[in-house]
PDB file of C-alpha atoms in Angstrom:
ATOM      1  CA  UNK A   1      21.561 -25.518   4.898  1.00  0.00           C
ATOM      2  CA  UNK A   2      19.427 -23.649   2.551  1.00  0.00           C
ATOM      3  CA  UNK A   3      20.304 -23.079  -1.187  1.00  0.00           C
ATOM      4  CA  UNK A   4      19.445 -19.623  -2.321  1.00  0.00           C
ATOM      5  CA  UNK A   5      20.015 -20.994  -5.876  1.00  0.00           C
ATOM      6  CA  UNK A   6      16.918 -23.218  -6.220  1.00  0.00           C
ATOM      7  CA  UNK A   7      14.100 -20.804  -7.416  1.00  0.00           C
ATOM      8  CA  UNK A   8      10.448 -21.372  -8.337  1.00  0.00           C
ATOM      9  CA  UNK A   9       8.676 -19.003 -10.858  1.00  0.00           C
ATOM     10  CA  UNK A  10       6.355 -16.087 -10.023  1.00  0.00           C
ATOM     11  CA  UNK A  11       3.165 -17.990 -10.371  1.00  0.00           C
ATOM     12  CA  UNK A  12       3.183 -19.791  -7.613  1.00  0.00           C
ATOM     13  CA  UNK A  13       4.194 -16.668  -5.296  1.00  0.00           C
ATOM     14  CA  UNK A  14       1.508 -14.569  -7.080  1.00  0.00           C
ATOM     15  CA  UNK A  15      -0.770 -17.284  -5.517  1.00  0.00           C
ATOM     16  CA  UNK A  16       0.650 -17.137  -2.194  1.00  0.00           C
ATOM     17  CA  UNK A  17      -0.044 -13.082  -2.136  1.00  0.00           C
ATOM     18  CA  UNK A  18      -3.441 -13.513  -3.374  1.00  0.00           C
ATOM     19  CA  UNK A  19      -4.236 -16.313  -0.719  1.00  0.00           C
ATOM     20  CA  UNK A  20      -2.183 -14.058   2.175  1.00  0.00           C
ATOM     21  CA  UNK A  21      -4.021 -10.786   0.870  1.00  0.00           C
ATOM     22  CA  UNK A  22      -7.299 -12.815   1.589  1.00  0.00           C
ATOM     23  CA  UNK A  23      -6.142 -14.273   4.879  1.00  0.00           C
ATOM     24  CA  UNK A  24      -4.414 -11.666   6.836  1.00  0.00           C
ATOM     25  CA  UNK A  25      -5.545  -7.882   8.050  1.00  0.00           C
ATOM     26  CA  UNK A  26      -3.471  -5.322   6.611  1.00  0.00           C
ATOM     27  CA  UNK A  27      -1.711  -4.681   9.751  1.00  0.00           C
ATOM     28  CA  UNK A  28      -0.934  -8.775   9.834  1.00  0.00           C
ATOM     29  CA  UNK A  29       0.251  -8.489   6.397  1.00  0.00           C
ATOM     30  CA  UNK A  30       3.059  -5.699   7.311  1.00  0.00           C
ATOM     31  CA  UNK A  31       4.278  -8.160  10.350  1.00  0.00           C
ATOM     32  CA  UNK A  32       5.071 -10.763   7.946  1.00  0.00           C
ATOM     33  CA  UNK A  33       6.713  -8.289   5.298  1.00  0.00           C
ATOM     34  CA  UNK A  34       8.747  -6.977   8.469  1.00  0.00           C
ATOM     35  CA  UNK A  35      10.059 -10.491   9.644  1.00  0.00           C
ATOM     36  CA  UNK A  36      11.704 -10.954   5.982  1.00  0.00           C
ATOM     37  CA  UNK A  37      14.969  -9.636   4.563  1.00  0.00           C
ATOM     38  CA  UNK A  38      14.387  -5.939   3.241  1.00  0.00           C
ATOM     39  CA  UNK A  39      14.984  -6.898  -0.268  1.00  0.00           C
ATOM     40  CA  UNK A  40      12.055  -9.613  -0.262  1.00  0.00           C
ATOM     41  CA  UNK A  41       9.936  -7.642   1.855  1.00  0.00           C
ATOM     42  CA  UNK A  42      10.035  -4.434  -0.865  1.00  0.00           C
ATOM     43  CA  UNK A  43       9.884  -7.417  -3.743  1.00  0.00           C
ATOM     44  CA  UNK A  44       6.761  -9.068  -1.991  1.00  0.00           C
ATOM     45  CA  UNK A  45       4.931  -5.810  -1.240  1.00  0.00           C
ATOM     46  CA  UNK A  46       4.097  -5.659  -5.414  1.00  0.00           C
ATOM     47  CA  UNK A  47       2.920  -8.159  -7.635  1.00  0.00           C
ATOM     48  CA  UNK A  48       5.821 -10.527  -8.745  1.00  0.00           C
ATOM     49  CA  UNK A  49       5.573 -11.016 -12.173  1.00  0.00           C
ATOM     50  CA  UNK A  50       4.931 -14.642 -13.601  1.00  0.00           C
ATOM     51  CA  UNK A  51       8.549 -14.721 -15.221  1.00  0.00           C
ATOM     52  CA  UNK A  52      10.069 -13.579 -12.114  1.00  0.00           C
ATOM     53  CA  UNK A  53      12.041 -16.191 -10.091  1.00  0.00           C
ATOM     54  CA  UNK A  54      12.055 -16.228  -6.276  1.00  0.00           C
ATOM     55  CA  UNK A  55      14.235 -18.561  -4.018  1.00  0.00           C
ATOM     56  CA  UNK A  56      12.164 -21.348  -2.656  1.00  0.00           C
ATOM     57  CA  UNK A  57      13.526 -20.819   0.650  1.00  0.00           C
ATOM     58  CA  UNK A  58      11.989 -17.051   0.592  1.00  0.00           C
ATOM     59  CA  UNK A  59       8.489 -18.576  -0.046  1.00  0.00           C
ATOM     60  CA  UNK A  60       8.799 -20.874   2.223  1.00  0.00           C
ATOM     61  CA  UNK A  61       9.661 -18.286   4.932  1.00  0.00           C
ATOM     62  CA  UNK A  62       6.942 -16.049   3.648  1.00  0.00           C
ATOM     63  CA  UNK A  63       4.441 -19.126   4.286  1.00  0.00           C
ATOM     64  CA  UNK A  64       5.956 -19.672   7.805  1.00  0.00           C
ATOM     65  CA  UNK A  65       5.829 -16.298   8.640  1.00  0.00           C
ATOM     66  CA  UNK A  66       2.622 -15.995   7.928  1.00  0.00           C
ATOM     67  CA  UNK A  67       1.155 -19.056   9.549  1.00  0.00           C
ATOM     68  CA  UNK A  68       3.131 -17.663  12.696  1.00  0.00           C
ATOM     69  CA  UNK A  69       1.265 -14.286  12.357  1.00  0.00           C
ATOM     70  CA  UNK A  70      -1.957 -16.105  11.923  1.00  0.00           C
ATOM     71  CA  UNK A  71      -1.273 -18.238  14.703  1.00  0.00           C
ATOM     72  CA  UNK A  72      -2.165 -21.271  12.841  1.00  0.00           C
ATOM     73  CA  UNK A  73       0.171 -24.291  12.540  1.00  0.00           C
ATOM     74  CA  UNK A  74       2.389 -24.175   9.847  1.00  0.00           C
ATOM     75  CA  UNK A  75       1.600 -27.112   8.136  1.00  0.00           C
ATOM     76  CA  UNK A  76      -2.069 -26.718   8.266  1.00  0.00           C
ATOM     77  CA  UNK A  77      -1.581 -22.951   6.676  1.00  0.00           C
ATOM     78  CA  UNK A  78       0.553 -24.073   4.086  1.00  0.00           C
ATOM     79  CA  UNK A  79      -1.647 -26.792   2.900  1.00  0.00           C
ATOM     80  CA  UNK A  80      -4.791 -24.630   2.482  1.00  0.00           C
ATOM     81  CA  UNK A  81      -2.053 -22.126   1.089  1.00  0.00           C
ATOM     82  CA  UNK A  82      -1.065 -24.814  -1.484  1.00  0.00           C
ATOM     83  CA  UNK A  83      -5.003 -25.532  -2.175  1.00  0.00           C
ATOM     84  CA  UNK A  84      -5.342 -22.062  -3.163  1.00  0.00           C
ATOM     85  CA  UNK A  85      -2.477 -21.876  -5.355  1.00  0.00           C
ATOM     86  CA  UNK A  86      -3.898 -24.909  -7.301  1.00  0.00           C
ATOM     87  CA  UNK A  87      -7.204 -23.102  -7.544  1.00  0.00           C
ATOM     88  CA  UNK A  88      -5.599 -20.056  -8.750  1.00  0.00           C
ATOM     89  CA  UNK A  89      -3.504 -22.096 -11.439  1.00  0.00           C
ATOM     90  CA  UNK A  90      -6.505 -23.358 -13.100  1.00  0.00           C
ATOM     91  CA  UNK A  91      -8.856 -20.227 -13.577  1.00  0.00           C
ATOM     92  CA  UNK A  92      -9.602 -19.469 -16.947  1.00  0.00           C
ATOM     93  CA  UNK A  93      -8.584 -21.981 -19.872  1.00  0.00           C
ATOM     94  CA  UNK A  94      -6.864 -24.177 -17.627  1.00  0.00           C
ATOM     95  CA  UNK A  95      -9.849 -24.933 -15.688  1.00  0.00           C
ATOM     96  CA  UNK A  96     -11.370 -26.584 -18.627  1.00  0.00           C
ATOM     97  CA  UNK A  97      -8.267 -28.666 -18.999  1.00  0.00           C
ATOM     98  CA  UNK A  98      -8.290 -29.826 -15.463  1.00  0.00           C
ATOM     99  CA  UNK A  99     -12.141 -30.566 -15.521  1.00  0.00           C
ATOM    100  CA  UNK A 100     -11.859 -32.829 -18.776  1.00  0.00           C
ATOM    101  CA  UNK A 101      -8.553 -34.779 -17.551  1.00  0.00           C
ATOM    102  CA  UNK A 102      -8.615 -37.832 -15.509  1.00  0.00           C
ATOM    103  CA  UNK A 103      -6.325 -38.061 -12.917  1.00  0.00           C
ATOM    104  CA  UNK A 104      -4.206 -40.361 -14.517  1.00  0.00           C
ATOM    105  CA  UNK A 105      -4.167 -37.842 -17.546  1.00  0.00           C
ATOM    106  CA  UNK A 106      -3.263 -34.842 -15.191  1.00  0.00           C
ATOM    107  CA  UNK A 107      -0.516 -36.684 -13.371  1.00  0.00           C
ATOM    108  CA  UNK A 108       0.946 -37.637 -16.914  1.00  0.00           C
ATOM    109  CA  UNK A 109       1.367 -33.634 -17.536  1.00  0.00           C
ATOM    110  CA  UNK A 110       2.860 -33.551 -13.603  1.00  0.00           C
ATOM    111  CA  UNK A 111       6.398 -33.666 -14.426  1.00  0.00           C
ATOM    112  CA  UNK A 112       6.452 -30.968 -17.128  1.00  0.00           C
ATOM    113  CA  UNK A 113       4.522 -28.537 -14.486  1.00  0.00           C
ATOM    114  CA  UNK A 114       7.123 -29.306 -11.882  1.00  0.00           C
ATOM    115  CA  UNK A 115      10.234 -28.171 -14.413  1.00  0.00           C
ATOM    116  CA  UNK A 116       8.066 -25.326 -15.867  1.00  0.00           C
ATOM    117  CA  UNK A 117       8.120 -23.672 -12.446  1.00  0.00           C
ATOM    118  CA  UNK A 118      11.157 -24.891 -10.208  1.00  0.00           C
ATOM    119  CA  UNK A 119      14.942 -24.544 -11.814  1.00  0.00           C
ATOM    120  CA  UNK A 120      15.855 -28.021  -9.548  1.00  0.00           C
ATOM    121  CA  UNK A 121      14.222 -31.062  -9.243  1.00  0.00           C
ATOM    122  CA  UNK A 122      12.302 -33.874 -11.115  1.00  0.00           C
ATOM    123  CA  UNK A 123       8.862 -35.127 -10.495  1.00  0.00           C
ATOM    124  CA  UNK A 124       8.145 -38.611 -10.785  1.00  0.00           C
ATOM    125  CA  UNK A 125       4.787 -40.261 -10.900  1.00  0.00           C
ATOM    126  CA  UNK A 126       5.276 -43.956 -10.642  1.00  0.00           C
ATOM    127  CA  UNK A 127       3.108 -47.046  -9.144  1.00  0.00           C
ATOM    128  CA  UNK A 128       0.463 -45.320 -11.361  1.00  0.00           C
ATOM    129  CA  UNK A 129      -3.111 -47.444 -11.243  1.00  0.00           C
ATOM    130  CA  UNK A 130      -6.878 -46.070 -12.076  1.00  0.00           C
ATOM    131  CA  UNK A 131      -7.261 -44.960  -8.661  1.00  0.00           C
ATOM    132  CA  UNK A 132      -3.935 -44.241  -7.146  1.00  0.00           C
ATOM    133  CA  UNK A 133      -0.426 -43.188  -7.948  1.00  0.00           C
ATOM    134  CA  UNK A 134       3.183 -42.471  -6.178  1.00  0.00           C
ATOM    135  CA  UNK A 135       4.399 -38.771  -6.525  1.00  0.00           C
ATOM    136  CA  UNK A 136       8.230 -38.121  -5.875  1.00  0.00           C
ATOM    137  CA  UNK A 137      10.056 -34.972  -6.120  1.00  0.00           C
ATOM    138  CA  UNK A 138      13.868 -36.043  -6.272  1.00  0.00           C
ATOM    139  CA  UNK A 139      16.957 -33.878  -6.324  1.00  0.00           C
ATOM    140  CA  UNK A 140      15.196 -31.020  -4.449  1.00  0.00           C
ATOM    141  CA  UNK A 141      16.241 -29.749  -1.336  1.00  0.00           C
ATOM    142  CA  UNK A 142      12.663 -29.311   0.132  1.00  0.00           C
ATOM    143  CA  UNK A 143      11.467 -28.014   3.676  1.00  0.00           C
ATOM    144  CA  UNK A 144       8.477 -29.054   5.202  1.00  0.00           C
ATOM    145  CA  UNK A 145       6.519 -26.495   4.806  1.00  0.00           C
ATOM    146  CA  UNK A 146       7.011 -26.532   0.930  1.00  0.00           C
ATOM    147  CA  UNK A 147       5.754 -30.080   1.058  1.00  0.00           C
ATOM    148  CA  UNK A 148       2.658 -29.078   2.995  1.00  0.00           C
ATOM    149  CA  UNK A 149       1.834 -26.429   0.238  1.00  0.00           C
ATOM    150  CA  UNK A 150       2.456 -29.459  -2.242  1.00  0.00           C
ATOM    151  CA  UNK A 151       0.244 -31.593  -0.530  1.00  0.00           C
ATOM    152  CA  UNK A 152      -2.317 -28.968  -0.707  1.00  0.00           C
ATOM    153  CA  UNK A 153      -1.730 -28.533  -4.392  1.00  0.00           C
ATOM    154  CA  UNK A 154      -2.030 -32.171  -5.025  1.00  0.00           C
ATOM    155  CA  UNK A 155      -4.941 -32.510  -3.170  1.00  0.00           C
ATOM    156  CA  UNK A 156      -7.261 -29.944  -4.895  1.00  0.00           C
ATOM    157  CA  UNK A 157      -5.903 -30.558  -8.410  1.00  0.00           C
ATOM    158  CA  UNK A 158      -7.340 -34.372  -7.733  1.00  0.00           C
ATOM    159  CA  UNK A 159     -10.478 -32.947  -6.612  1.00  0.00           C
ATOM    160  CA  UNK A 160     -10.802 -30.418  -9.691  1.00  0.00           C
ATOM    161  CA  UNK A 161     -10.901 -33.543 -11.729  1.00  0.00           C
ATOM    162  CA  UNK A 162     -14.109 -34.577 -10.170  1.00  0.00           C
ATOM    163  CA  UNK A 163     -12.897 -37.538  -8.376  1.00  0.00           C
ATOM    164  CA  UNK A 164     -13.918 -38.505  -4.679  1.00  0.00           C
ATOM    165  CA  UNK A 165     -12.223 -40.146  -1.583  1.00  0.00           C
ATOM    166  CA  UNK A 166      -9.015 -38.192  -2.423  1.00  0.00           C
ATOM    167  CA  UNK A 167      -6.329 -39.358   0.033  1.00  0.00           C
ATOM    168  CA  UNK A 168      -2.973 -37.766  -0.296  1.00  0.00           C
ATOM    169  CA  UNK A 169      -0.461 -38.653   2.573  1.00  0.00           C
ATOM    170  CA  UNK A 170       3.068 -37.582   2.478  1.00  0.00           C
ATOM    171  CA  UNK A 171       5.148 -40.699   3.686  1.00  0.00           C
ATOM    172  CA  UNK A 172       8.610 -39.455   2.973  1.00  0.00           C
ATOM    173  CA  UNK A 173      10.086 -36.196   3.088  1.00  0.00           C
ATOM    174  CA  UNK A 174      13.647 -34.676   2.094  1.00  0.00           C
ATOM    175  CA  UNK A 175      13.158 -32.058   5.101  1.00  0.00           C
ATOM    176  CA  UNK A 176      13.207 -35.062   7.554  1.00  0.00           C
ATOM    177  CA  UNK A 177      16.145 -37.048   6.387  1.00  0.00           C
ATOM    178  CA  UNK A 178      14.523 -38.654   3.411  1.00  0.00           C
ATOM    179  CA  UNK A 179      16.297 -39.314  -0.117  1.00  0.00           C
ATOM    180  CA  UNK A 180      13.626 -37.467  -1.883  1.00  0.00           C
ATOM    181  CA  UNK A 181       9.850 -36.170  -0.834  1.00  0.00           C
ATOM    182  CA  UNK A 182       7.125 -38.956  -1.660  1.00  0.00           C
ATOM    183  CA  UNK A 183       3.208 -38.743  -1.603  1.00  0.00           C
ATOM    184  CA  UNK A 184       0.633 -41.464  -2.068  1.00  0.00           C
ATOM    185  CA  UNK A 185      -2.457 -40.657  -3.772  1.00  0.00           C
ATOM    186  CA  UNK A 186      -5.626 -42.513  -3.832  1.00  0.00           C
ATOM    187  CA  UNK A 187      -8.744 -41.379  -5.360  1.00  0.00           C
ATOM    188  CA  UNK A 188     -12.173 -43.074  -6.364  1.00  0.00           C
TER     189      UNK A 188
END
């Protein structure tokens, strides 16, 4: 069952809107919006304010419908959307910080970034070395499409630090019966 009380701030929604504007024709965009509940179709037709909140489930549904209309596998589409969301998040002054931080330094900020965007869940970084880490999201009712976006986001954020040979592997998922979602990230 979907929990409509789990919300995300407007920034990731705005990034997804930009991504969809670039990926979809106006006709495809209308198809996507037409498949959503009227309230959210109306909201997503306009820019979302950074301070607004949207149910995570609706962000996931927006992503799924766009992948369907684009005739692309949901996981691949969502992962690309997550990568673009990370790129969008670090434009301007934040780009400088990502470029000068090492992956371990960036990971030390990840938990705070999560809680500044989502009203539920906790991101934990553990088993961290100079070239790898385990990332877990606890107490968060995720959906596979949301995890694919997070995977793309992690991948792109790591790339922006300048490291090479990045590998992001999701090893467990709440949506598939695991207690939490977890990734192993490694780089060189």
